[in-house]
Amino acid sequence: VLFVMTDADLDIRRPTLLLDEKRARRNIVSMARKADLARVRFRPHFKTHQSLDVGGWFRECGVDAITVSSVTMASAFANDGWTDITIAFPVNIKEIEVIDALAGRVDLGLLVDSESTVARLAASLQNPVRVWLKVDVGYGRAGVRWDRPEEIRSLSRMVARAKQLAFTGLLTHSGHSYHAQTREEILRIHTESIGRMAAAKAALDGALFEPCLVSIGDTPSCSVAEDFCGVDEIRPGNFVFYDLMQLASSACEAEHLAVVVACPVVGKYPDRRQIVIYGGAVHLAKDTACDARGRSIFGCLAERKRNAWSPRPDDAPVVALSQEHGVVELASDLLAAVHIGDIVHVLPAHSCLTCGLHTEYRLIDGGMVRRICC
Ligand code: PLP
């Protein structure tokens, strides 16, 4: 039988987020060790797990500095005793009062990429903050372009001269590494990114910009690369759980996968070799990964074997999602093994978004871990 239920599934009635604590802890230890060996500061992004308990697992590994993606998330972790927090999202000036209050009780890092934001921070903040200039090395989302030295210099100068703002360095997120299909492509993007950060940093010599740290952070690059030359800090987040997208690009192995969504089977359609599960876009999220044929899939069934999930993207992909329905295409042998009323494990395409749809994790070895809701 392929999709046997584990003990953790026995009383599952609805789509339920399952977490393998041992795998997640192993992922944390291994990334912390890599950062240590590369002599870079490890400032993991907590937006993936958003859990005080999982945060505690990082603490046990010696982590004392974190990244978050919202002011609300920063406040929640500050309330849990974290004192060194970077909000790796462009400053939202509508939240300036909360940001200022937070800066009064923790060592707070902010990201800027515009003069108007720097001017507002300089005029409004009573408490000191660390300020990173966000640099765009090719993702095309936010940041000053790496090849505009004049802009980098003038904005950095503006930061360095403002009383409450401590210029800290240059920060980037190479999110375009998520489009890579192979380890080689990921490495190419990583090497290009750190080269572009070095070029951006070259625009900033002089005492005004000392120290000028370089912070990077995307799970594909941090997982695959060994060389972090010129980098002072890494901020990966997704690596704590990984997912099908990371597996498809070879950024991780099946043994690193730490979360699945357990979903009841509610329909079976042998003529079209599909089943319908209670697990739709509101439980899995609509991000996709690429299967071996280049098809976009929303996830796939994963078999629990020898204490690890063995994903089946080729013969059990999730091919369609509506609000509560998920449609899974099954190879004939798998179709015969799955019945209405079974619980199947779905490996999500992108765990950060999937976890964001749930309020808690059920640990496969027993127990629950809550998420903060930001
Ligand atoms: N830093 C920033 C600014 C991000 O936006 C993200 C993720 O979106 C990360 C770090 C972490 O990257 P990943 O999710 O690939 O681990």
mmCIF file of C-alpha atoms and ligand atoms in Angstrom:
data_model
loop_
_atom_site.group_PDB
_atom_site.id
_atom_site.type_symbol
_atom_site.label_atom_id
_atom_site.label_comp_id
_atom_site.label_asym_id
_atom_site.label_seq_id
_atom_site.Cartn_x
_atom_site.Cartn_y
_atom_site.Cartn_z
ATOM 1 C CA VAL A 1 0.000 0.000 0.000
ATOM 2 C CA LEU A 2 1.508 3.317 -0.997
ATOM 3 C CA PHE A 3 -0.201 6.011 0.991
ATOM 4 C CA VAL A 4 -0.377 4.429 4.392
ATOM 5 C CA MET A 5 -1.583 6.597 7.217
ATOM 6 C CA THR A 6 0.850 7.397 9.985
ATOM 7 C CA ASP A 7 -0.199 7.589 13.631
ATOM 8 C CA ALA A 8 -0.309 11.344 13.227
ATOM 9 C CA ASP A 9 -3.052 10.978 10.595
ATOM 10 C CA LEU A 10 -5.457 8.878 12.608
ATOM 11 C CA ASP A 11 -7.723 11.618 13.850
ATOM 12 C CA ILE A 12 -7.274 14.004 10.938
ATOM 13 C CA ARG A 13 -10.583 15.249 9.582
ATOM 14 C CA ARG A 14 -9.608 18.312 7.559
ATOM 15 C CA PRO A 15 -6.485 19.571 5.722
ATOM 16 C CA THR A 16 -3.789 19.629 8.405
ATOM 17 C CA LEU A 17 -0.239 20.954 8.277
ATOM 18 C CA LEU A 18 2.202 18.247 9.440
ATOM 19 C CA LEU A 19 5.722 19.067 10.565
ATOM 20 C CA ASP A 20 8.642 16.700 10.988
ATOM 21 C CA GLU A 21 10.509 18.353 13.842
ATOM 22 C CA LYS A 22 13.624 16.197 13.466
ATOM 23 C CA ARG A 23 14.041 17.195 9.800
ATOM 24 C CA ALA A 24 13.483 20.887 10.534
ATOM 25 C CA ARG A 25 15.992 20.802 13.395
ATOM 26 C CA ARG A 26 18.482 19.038 11.145
ATOM 27 C CA ASN A 27 17.995 21.698 8.446
ATOM 28 C CA ILE A 28 18.614 24.424 11.029
ATOM 29 C CA VAL A 29 21.776 22.784 12.376
ATOM 30 C CA SER A 30 23.159 22.241 8.912
ATOM 31 C CA MET A 31 22.585 25.847 7.722
ATOM 32 C CA ALA A 32 23.979 27.222 11.018
ATOM 33 C CA ARG A 33 27.069 25.053 10.574
ATOM 34 C CA LYS A 34 27.497 26.210 6.983
ATOM 35 C CA ALA A 35 27.338 29.860 8.066
ATOM 36 C CA ASP A 36 29.886 29.137 10.795
ATOM 37 C CA LEU A 37 32.301 27.480 8.384
ATOM 38 C CA ALA A 38 31.925 30.340 5.898
ATOM 39 C CA ARG A 39 32.385 32.837 8.770
ATOM 40 C CA VAL A 40 29.216 34.722 7.916
ATOM 41 C CA ARG A 41 26.574 35.857 10.365
ATOM 42 C CA PHE A 42 23.473 33.664 10.280
ATOM 43 C CA ARG A 43 20.363 35.824 10.432
ATOM 44 C CA PRO A 44 17.632 33.359 9.383
ATOM 45 C CA HIS A 45 14.372 34.651 7.976
ATOM 46 C CA PHE A 46 11.491 33.682 10.260
ATOM 47 C CA LYS A 47 8.709 34.411 7.769
ATOM 48 C CA THR A 48 8.625 30.755 6.683
ATOM 49 C CA HIS A 49 7.777 29.211 10.058
ATOM 50 C CA GLN A 50 6.398 32.239 11.966
ATOM 51 C CA SER A 51 6.383 30.229 15.160
ATOM 52 C CA LEU A 52 7.829 31.109 18.566
ATOM 53 C CA ASP A 53 8.490 27.404 19.226
ATOM 54 C CA VAL A 54 10.367 26.888 15.969
ATOM 55 C CA GLY A 55 12.218 30.123 16.788
ATOM 56 C CA GLY A 56 13.268 28.354 19.999
ATOM 57 C CA TRP A 57 14.846 25.544 17.952
ATOM 58 C CA PHE A 58 17.000 28.191 16.238
ATOM 59 C CA ARG A 59 17.922 29.667 19.619
ATOM 60 C CA GLU A 60 19.100 26.257 20.753
ATOM 61 C CA CYS A 61 21.533 26.358 17.804
ATOM 62 C CA GLY A 62 23.016 29.633 18.999
ATOM 63 C CA VAL A 63 21.051 31.949 16.691
ATOM 64 C CA ASP A 64 20.556 35.381 18.247
ATOM 65 C CA ALA A 65 19.762 37.575 15.228
ATOM 66 C CA ILE A 66 16.766 37.166 12.954
ATOM 67 C CA THR A 67 15.049 38.490 9.853
ATOM 68 C CA VAL A 68 11.302 39.063 9.519
ATOM 69 C CA SER A 69 9.121 40.524 6.786
ATOM 70 C CA SER A 70 6.669 42.723 8.668
ATOM 71 C CA VAL A 71 6.482 45.049 11.626
ATOM 72 C CA THR A 72 3.838 42.810 13.208
ATOM 73 C CA MET A 73 6.142 39.797 12.942
ATOM 74 C CA ALA A 74 9.031 41.823 14.389
ATOM 75 C CA SER A 75 6.846 42.820 17.373
ATOM 76 C CA ALA A 76 5.764 39.225 17.991
ATOM 77 C CA PHE A 77 9.347 37.944 18.065
ATOM 78 C CA ALA A 78 10.503 40.943 20.110
ATOM 79 C CA ASN A 79 7.845 40.038 22.682
ATOM 80 C CA ASP A 80 9.409 36.570 22.780
ATOM 81 C CA GLY A 81 12.798 37.990 23.721
ATOM 82 C CA TRP A 82 14.505 38.380 20.337
ATOM 83 C CA THR A 83 16.571 41.571 20.500
ATOM 84 C CA ASP A 84 18.326 41.800 17.119
ATOM 85 C CA ILE A 85 15.789 41.936 14.286
ATOM 86 C CA THR A 86 15.964 43.074 10.671
ATOM 87 C CA ILE A 87 12.682 43.812 8.915
ATOM 88 C CA ALA A 88 13.653 42.745 5.384
ATOM 89 C CA PHE A 89 10.828 44.531 3.644
ATOM 90 C CA PRO A 90 10.820 48.114 2.337
ATOM 91 C CA VAL A 91 9.914 50.471 5.196
ATOM 92 C CA ASN A 92 6.203 51.144 5.242
ATOM 93 C CA ILE A 93 6.048 54.736 6.424
ATOM 94 C CA LYS A 94 2.415 54.268 7.451
ATOM 95 C CA GLU A 95 3.790 52.190 10.355
ATOM 96 C CA ILE A 96 6.434 54.670 11.429
ATOM 97 C CA GLU A 97 5.151 55.098 15.003
ATOM 98 C CA VAL A 98 5.210 51.333 15.662
ATOM 99 C CA ILE A 99 8.635 51.075 14.049
ATOM 100 C CA ASP A 100 9.923 53.841 16.322
ATOM 101 C CA ALA A 101 8.483 52.198 19.435
ATOM 102 C CA LEU A 102 10.042 48.874 18.424
ATOM 103 C CA ALA A 103 13.393 50.572 17.818
ATOM 104 C CA GLY A 104 13.186 51.770 21.424
ATOM 105 C CA ARG A 105 13.294 48.209 22.752
ATOM 106 C CA VAL A 106 15.300 46.121 20.226
ATOM 107 C CA ASP A 107 18.259 46.539 17.914
ATOM 108 C CA LEU A 108 16.212 47.100 14.758
ATOM 109 C CA GLY A 109 17.377 46.915 11.142
ATOM 110 C CA LEU A 110 15.423 48.511 8.285
ATOM 111 C CA LEU A 111 15.688 48.479 4.494
ATOM 112 C CA VAL A 112 15.470 51.562 2.308
ATOM 113 C CA ASP A 113 15.707 52.222 -1.400
ATOM 114 C CA SER A 114 14.310 55.746 -1.759
ATOM 115 C CA GLU A 115 15.163 59.269 -0.660
ATOM 116 C CA SER A 116 11.613 59.979 0.427
ATOM 117 C CA THR A 117 11.622 57.055 2.882
ATOM 118 C CA VAL A 118 15.021 58.041 4.262
ATOM 119 C CA ALA A 119 13.775 61.623 4.699
ATOM 120 C CA ARG A 120 10.675 60.427 6.574
ATOM 121 C CA LEU A 121 12.732 58.162 8.838
ATOM 122 C CA ALA A 122 15.238 60.923 9.534
ATOM 123 C CA ALA A 123 12.467 63.370 10.380
ATOM 124 C CA SER A 124 10.305 61.049 12.488
ATOM 125 C CA LEU A 125 12.385 58.505 14.419
ATOM 126 C CA GLN A 126 13.269 59.230 18.037
ATOM 127 C CA ASN A 127 15.116 55.933 18.478
ATOM 128 C CA PRO A 128 18.217 54.706 16.624
ATOM 129 C CA VAL A 129 17.910 52.107 13.863
ATOM 130 C CA ARG A 130 20.344 50.254 11.644
ATOM 131 C CA VAL A 131 19.674 50.996 7.992
ATOM 132 C CA TRP A 132 20.511 48.763 5.048
ATOM 133 C CA LEU A 133 20.392 50.009 1.486
ATOM 134 C CA LYS A 134 18.373 47.489 -0.508
ATOM 135 C CA VAL A 135 20.168 46.587 -3.745
ATOM 136 C CA ASP A 136 18.602 44.927 -6.765
ATOM 137 C CA VAL A 137 21.096 42.475 -8.279
ATOM 138 C CA GLY A 138 18.703 41.130 -10.895
ATOM 139 C CA TYR A 139 15.470 40.028 -9.242
ATOM 140 C CA GLY A 140 13.725 43.246 -10.297
ATOM 141 C CA ARG A 141 11.456 43.518 -7.245
ATOM 142 C CA ALA A 142 12.755 46.208 -4.890
ATOM 143 C CA GLY A 143 16.060 48.014 -4.392
ATOM 144 C CA VAL A 144 18.429 50.390 -6.092
ATOM 145 C CA ARG A 145 19.990 48.743 -9.120
ATOM 146 C CA TRP A 146 23.487 47.410 -8.413
ATOM 147 C CA ASP A 147 24.872 49.173 -11.512
ATOM 148 C CA ARG A 148 23.837 52.688 -10.454
ATOM 149 C CA PRO A 149 26.804 53.769 -8.291
ATOM 150 C CA GLU A 150 25.700 57.411 -8.135
ATOM 151 C CA GLU A 151 22.295 56.493 -6.695
ATOM 152 C CA ILE A 152 23.876 54.031 -4.260
ATOM 153 C CA ARG A 153 26.336 56.661 -3.077
ATOM 154 C CA SER A 154 23.881 59.533 -2.694
ATOM 155 C CA LEU A 155 21.263 57.480 -0.855
ATOM 156 C CA SER A 156 23.879 55.906 1.430
ATOM 157 C CA ARG A 157 25.286 59.357 2.174
ATOM 158 C CA MET A 158 21.829 60.585 3.085
ATOM 159 C CA VAL A 159 21.427 57.651 5.502
ATOM 160 C CA ALA A 160 24.882 58.061 7.018
ATOM 161 C CA ARG A 161 24.254 61.754 7.736
ATOM 162 C CA ALA A 162 20.883 61.305 9.445
ATOM 163 C CA LYS A 163 21.104 61.386 13.243
ATOM 164 C CA GLN A 164 19.040 58.311 14.190
ATOM 165 C CA LEU A 165 20.063 56.215 11.185
ATOM 166 C CA ALA A 166 23.195 54.065 11.369
ATOM 167 C CA PHE A 167 24.287 53.110 7.858
ATOM 168 C CA THR A 168 24.941 49.366 8.088
ATOM 169 C CA GLY A 169 25.543 48.154 4.557
ATOM 170 C CA LEU A 170 24.051 46.709 1.405
ATOM 171 C CA LEU A 171 21.393 44.011 1.408
ATOM 172 C CA THR A 172 19.959 41.999 -1.443
ATOM 173 C CA HIS A 173 17.595 39.092 -2.075
ATOM 174 C CA SER A 174 18.301 37.129 -5.259
ATOM 175 C CA GLY A 175 14.755 35.822 -5.612
ATOM 176 C CA HIS A 176 15.409 35.084 -9.294
ATOM 177 C CA SER A 177 17.317 31.995 -8.107
ATOM 178 C CA TYR A 178 13.827 30.459 -7.738
ATOM 179 C CA HIS A 179 13.612 30.297 -11.542
ATOM 180 C CA ALA A 180 16.747 28.139 -11.748
ATOM 181 C CA GLN A 181 16.230 24.502 -12.680
ATOM 182 C CA THR A 182 19.620 23.115 -11.702
ATOM 183 C CA ARG A 183 22.309 23.523 -9.042
ATOM 184 C CA GLU A 184 24.595 24.962 -11.715
ATOM 185 C CA GLU A 185 22.078 27.679 -12.566
ATOM 186 C CA ILE A 186 21.635 28.497 -8.882
ATOM 187 C CA LEU A 187 25.401 28.747 -8.463
ATOM 188 C CA ARG A 188 25.674 30.980 -11.519
ATOM 189 C CA ILE A 189 23.086 33.370 -10.066
ATOM 190 C CA HIS A 190 24.786 33.284 -6.664
ATOM 191 C CA THR A 191 28.213 34.066 -8.127
ATOM 192 C CA GLU A 192 26.753 36.835 -10.259
ATOM 193 C CA SER A 193 24.899 38.268 -7.230
ATOM 194 C CA ILE A 194 27.923 38.435 -4.960
ATOM 195 C CA GLY A 195 29.935 39.950 -7.834
ATOM 196 C CA ARG A 196 27.243 42.603 -8.298
ATOM 197 C CA MET A 197 27.151 43.307 -4.552
ATOM 198 C CA ALA A 198 30.932 43.785 -4.618
ATOM 199 C CA ALA A 199 30.526 46.227 -7.508
ATOM 200 C CA ALA A 200 27.813 48.112 -5.614
ATOM 201 C CA LYS A 201 30.002 48.235 -2.512
ATOM 202 C CA ALA A 202 32.880 49.640 -4.566
ATOM 203 C CA ALA A 203 30.744 52.759 -5.016
ATOM 204 C CA LEU A 204 31.052 53.350 -1.275
ATOM 205 C CA ASP A 205 34.523 53.927 -0.018
ATOM 206 C CA GLY A 206 35.321 56.372 2.706
ATOM 207 C CA ALA A 207 34.886 56.586 6.453
ATOM 208 C CA LEU A 208 31.268 57.714 6.167
ATOM 209 C CA PHE A 209 30.312 54.206 5.082
ATOM 210 C CA GLU A 210 32.374 52.158 7.545
ATOM 211 C CA PRO A 211 31.531 49.382 8.161
ATOM 212 C CA CYS A 212 29.671 48.525 4.985
ATOM 213 C CA LEU A 213 28.365 44.988 5.481
ATOM 214 C CA VAL A 214 26.955 42.810 2.707
ATOM 215 C CA SER A 215 23.853 40.733 3.441
ATOM 216 C CA ILE A 216 22.378 38.177 1.051
ATOM 217 C CA GLY A 217 19.658 35.620 1.544
ATOM 218 C CA ASP A 218 17.756 33.182 -0.603
ATOM 219 C CA THR A 219 17.428 29.511 0.187
ATOM 220 C CA PRO A 220 18.541 28.132 -3.201
ATOM 221 C CA SER A 221 21.867 30.020 -3.130
ATOM 222 C CA CYS A 222 22.534 29.507 0.576
ATOM 223 C CA SER A 223 21.812 25.781 0.221
ATOM 224 C CA VAL A 224 23.978 25.139 -2.807
ATOM 225 C CA ALA A 225 26.881 27.600 -2.489
ATOM 226 C CA GLU A 226 30.025 27.018 -0.460
ATOM 227 C CA ASP A 227 31.735 30.271 -1.398
ATOM 228 C CA PHE A 228 30.453 33.370 0.395
ATOM 229 C CA CYS A 229 33.438 35.553 -0.349
ATOM 230 C CA GLY A 230 32.620 39.233 0.272
ATOM 231 C CA VAL A 231 29.437 38.338 2.172
ATOM 232 C CA ASP A 232 29.029 39.207 5.877
ATOM 233 C CA GLU A 233 25.561 37.832 6.556
ATOM 234 C CA ILE A 234 23.074 35.298 5.140
ATOM 235 C CA ARG A 235 19.282 35.384 5.647
ATOM 236 C CA PRO A 236 17.700 32.233 4.197
ATOM 237 C CA GLY A 237 14.284 31.224 5.543
ATOM 238 C CA ASN A 238 12.638 28.557 3.424
ATOM 239 C CA PHE A 239 15.429 26.019 4.159
ATOM 240 C CA VAL A 240 13.871 25.261 7.547
ATOM 241 C CA PHE A 241 11.175 23.192 5.798
ATOM 242 C CA TYR A 242 12.141 23.234 2.075
ATOM 243 C CA ASP A 243 9.477 22.151 -0.466
ATOM 244 C CA LEU A 244 8.853 20.818 -3.973
ATOM 245 C CA MET A 245 10.221 23.934 -5.675
ATOM 246 C CA GLN A 246 13.554 23.571 -3.857
ATOM 247 C CA LEU A 247 13.611 19.843 -4.571
ATOM 248 C CA ALA A 248 12.881 20.416 -8.278
ATOM 249 C CA SER A 249 15.835 22.772 -8.617
ATOM 250 C CA SER A 250 18.081 20.411 -6.586
ATOM 251 C CA ALA A 251 18.509 22.968 -3.802
ATOM 252 C CA CYS A 252 17.597 20.166 -1.373
ATOM 253 C CA GLU A 253 17.114 16.404 -1.197
ATOM 254 C CA ALA A 254 13.935 14.531 -0.284
ATOM 255 C CA GLU A 255 15.387 13.839 3.170
ATOM 256 C CA HIS A 256 15.261 17.574 3.961
ATOM 257 C CA LEU A 257 11.513 17.982 3.385
ATOM 258 C CA ALA A 258 9.884 18.864 6.703
ATOM 259 C CA VAL A 259 6.259 19.841 6.012
ATOM 260 C CA VAL A 260 3.311 18.343 4.151
ATOM 261 C CA VAL A 261 -0.421 18.947 4.264
ATOM 262 C CA ALA A 262 -2.435 15.860 5.206
ATOM 263 C CA CYS A 263 -5.622 15.888 3.115
ATOM 264 C CA PRO A 264 -8.684 13.601 3.076
ATOM 265 C CA VAL A 265 -9.524 11.944 -0.260
ATOM 266 C CA VAL A 266 -13.112 12.873 -1.159
ATOM 267 C CA GLY A 267 -13.467 11.702 -4.770
ATOM 268 C CA LYS A 268 -12.028 9.127 -7.148
ATOM 269 C CA TYR A 269 -12.396 9.221 -10.966
ATOM 270 C CA PRO A 270 -10.690 6.154 -12.521
ATOM 271 C CA ASP A 271 -11.709 7.075 -16.085
ATOM 272 C CA ARG A 272 -9.553 10.205 -15.934
ATOM 273 C CA ARG A 273 -7.026 8.750 -13.441
ATOM 274 C CA GLN A 274 -7.646 11.494 -10.898
ATOM 275 C CA ILE A 275 -8.673 11.856 -7.297
ATOM 276 C CA VAL A 276 -10.081 14.915 -5.587
ATOM 277 C CA ILE A 277 -8.753 15.819 -2.167
ATOM 278 C CA TYR A 278 -10.049 18.155 0.500
ATOM 279 C CA GLY A 279 -7.083 20.483 0.100
ATOM 280 C CA GLY A 280 -7.453 23.481 -2.196
ATOM 281 C CA ALA A 281 -5.876 26.856 -2.733
ATOM 282 C CA VAL A 282 -6.851 27.967 0.788
ATOM 283 C CA HIS A 283 -4.861 25.074 2.288
ATOM 284 C CA LEU A 284 -1.961 24.667 -0.172
ATOM 285 C CA ALA A 285 -1.550 28.120 -1.849
ATOM 286 C CA LYS A 286 -1.379 28.594 -5.589
ATOM 287 C CA ASP A 287 2.360 28.738 -6.161
ATOM 288 C CA THR A 288 3.672 26.145 -8.582
ATOM 289 C CA ALA A 289 6.810 24.095 -9.136
ATOM 290 C CA CYS A 290 8.038 22.552 -12.375
ATOM 291 C CA ASP A 291 7.860 18.797 -12.854
ATOM 292 C CA ALA A 292 10.334 16.822 -14.978
ATOM 293 C CA ARG A 293 8.218 17.465 -18.081
ATOM 294 C CA GLY A 294 8.256 21.214 -17.494
ATOM 295 C CA ARG A 295 4.644 21.265 -16.343
ATOM 296 C CA SER A 296 3.566 23.644 -13.574
ATOM 297 C CA ILE A 297 2.171 21.683 -10.620
ATOM 298 C CA PHE A 298 0.799 22.863 -7.260
ATOM 299 C CA GLY A 299 2.476 20.108 -5.272
ATOM 300 C CA CYS A 300 2.492 16.338 -5.291
ATOM 301 C CA LEU A 301 1.642 13.410 -3.067
ATOM 302 C CA ALA A 302 4.458 12.263 -0.842
ATOM 303 C CA GLU A 303 4.786 8.802 0.562
ATOM 304 C CA ARG A 304 5.991 8.414 4.149
ATOM 305 C CA LYS A 305 8.824 5.887 3.928
ATOM 306 C CA ARG A 306 11.470 5.074 6.512
ATOM 307 C CA ASN A 307 10.646 8.186 8.510
ATOM 308 C CA ALA A 308 10.926 10.584 5.569
ATOM 309 C CA TRP A 309 8.656 11.851 2.829
ATOM 310 C CA SER A 310 9.324 10.493 -0.604
ATOM 311 C CA PRO A 311 7.653 12.849 -3.088
ATOM 312 C CA ARG A 312 5.957 11.601 -6.259
ATOM 313 C CA PRO A 313 5.858 14.608 -8.642
ATOM 314 C CA ASP A 314 5.890 12.422 -11.738
ATOM 315 C CA ASP A 315 3.133 9.977 -10.889
ATOM 316 C CA ALA A 316 1.051 11.914 -8.329
ATOM 317 C CA PRO A 317 1.093 15.650 -9.153
ATOM 318 C CA VAL A 318 -1.528 18.132 -7.929
ATOM 319 C CA VAL A 319 -2.689 19.473 -11.296
ATOM 320 C CA ALA A 320 -5.541 21.806 -10.335
ATOM 321 C CA LEU A 321 -6.715 23.728 -7.290
ATOM 322 C CA SER A 322 -9.900 25.574 -6.598
ATOM 323 C CA GLN A 323 -10.847 27.044 -3.250
ATOM 324 C CA GLU A 324 -11.250 23.761 -1.342
ATOM 325 C CA HIS A 325 -10.692 21.116 -4.033
ATOM 326 C CA GLY A 326 -7.361 19.739 -5.116
ATOM 327 C CA VAL A 327 -7.145 17.534 -8.191
ATOM 328 C CA VAL A 328 -4.392 14.908 -8.175
ATOM 329 C CA GLU A 329 -3.453 12.921 -11.260
ATOM 330 C CA LEU A 330 -2.348 9.376 -10.414
ATOM 331 C CA ALA A 331 -0.486 6.659 -12.270
ATOM 332 C CA SER A 332 -2.585 3.458 -12.463
ATOM 333 C CA ASP A 333 -0.789 1.572 -9.658
ATOM 334 C CA LEU A 334 -1.201 4.531 -7.327
ATOM 335 C CA LEU A 335 -4.826 4.998 -8.295
ATOM 336 C CA ALA A 336 -5.534 1.421 -7.242
ATOM 337 C CA ALA A 337 -3.905 2.079 -3.857
ATOM 338 C CA VAL A 338 -5.886 5.205 -2.950
ATOM 339 C CA HIS A 339 -9.465 5.148 -1.672
ATOM 340 C CA ILE A 340 -12.079 7.665 -0.699
ATOM 341 C CA GLY A 341 -11.637 8.327 3.015
ATOM 342 C CA ASP A 342 -7.844 7.885 2.944
ATOM 343 C CA ILE A 343 -5.558 10.628 4.149
ATOM 344 C CA VAL A 344 -2.850 11.551 1.631
ATOM 345 C CA HIS A 345 0.201 13.704 2.249
ATOM 346 C CA VAL A 346 0.680 16.619 -0.131
ATOM 347 C CA LEU A 347 4.112 18.162 -0.475
ATOM 348 C CA PRO A 348 3.486 21.847 -1.223
ATOM 349 C CA ALA A 349 5.159 23.698 -4.095
ATOM 350 C CA HIS A 350 6.181 26.600 -1.815
ATOM 351 C CA SER A 351 6.116 25.913 1.920
ATOM 352 C CA CYS A 352 6.319 29.588 3.022
ATOM 353 C CA LEU A 353 2.951 30.378 1.476
ATOM 354 C CA THR A 354 1.355 27.074 2.451
ATOM 355 C CA CYS A 355 2.343 27.429 6.108
ATOM 356 C CA GLY A 356 0.989 30.986 6.006
ATOM 357 C CA LEU A 357 -2.493 29.542 5.481
ATOM 358 C CA HIS A 358 -2.462 27.490 8.703
ATOM 359 C CA THR A 359 -2.603 28.507 12.348
ATOM 360 C CA GLU A 360 -0.646 25.562 13.728
ATOM 361 C CA TYR A 361 1.659 22.675 12.898
ATOM 362 C CA ARG A 362 0.885 19.160 13.994
ATOM 363 C CA LEU A 363 4.183 17.452 14.838
ATOM 364 C CA ILE A 364 4.415 13.986 13.347
ATOM 365 C CA ASP A 365 5.877 12.626 16.578
ATOM 366 C CA GLY A 366 3.014 14.106 18.581
ATOM 367 C CA GLY A 367 2.106 17.552 19.834
ATOM 368 C CA MET A 368 1.241 20.872 18.272
ATOM 369 C CA VAL A 369 3.224 24.002 17.511
ATOM 370 C CA ARG A 370 1.357 27.275 17.070
ATOM 371 C CA ARG A 371 2.080 29.960 14.487
ATOM 372 C CA ILE A 372 1.843 33.639 15.214
ATOM 373 C CA CYS A 373 -0.595 35.208 12.780
ATOM 374 C CA CYS A 374 0.865 38.172 10.935
HETATM 375 N N1 PLP B 1 15.427 38.188 2.462
HETATM 376 C C1 PLP B 1 14.420 38.766 1.821
HETATM 377 C C2 PLP B 1 14.427 40.249 1.630
HETATM 378 C C3 PLP B 1 13.355 38.007 1.332
HETATM 379 O O1 PLP B 1 12.351 38.604 0.679
HETATM 380 C C4 PLP B 1 13.382 36.612 1.531
HETATM 381 C C5 PLP B 1 12.294 35.784 1.016
HETATM 382 O O2 PLP B 1 11.411 36.207 0.317
HETATM 383 C C6 PLP B 1 14.462 36.037 2.210
HETATM 384 C C7 PLP B 1 15.472 36.856 2.677
HETATM 385 C C8 PLP B 1 14.552 34.549 2.454
HETATM 386 O O3 PLP B 1 14.664 33.846 1.248
HETATM 387 P P1 PLP B 1 14.113 32.355 1.091
HETATM 388 O O4 PLP B 1 12.653 32.419 1.210
HETATM 389 O O5 PLP B 1 14.576 31.952 -0.277
HETATM 390 O O6 PLP B 1 14.733 31.561 2.153
#
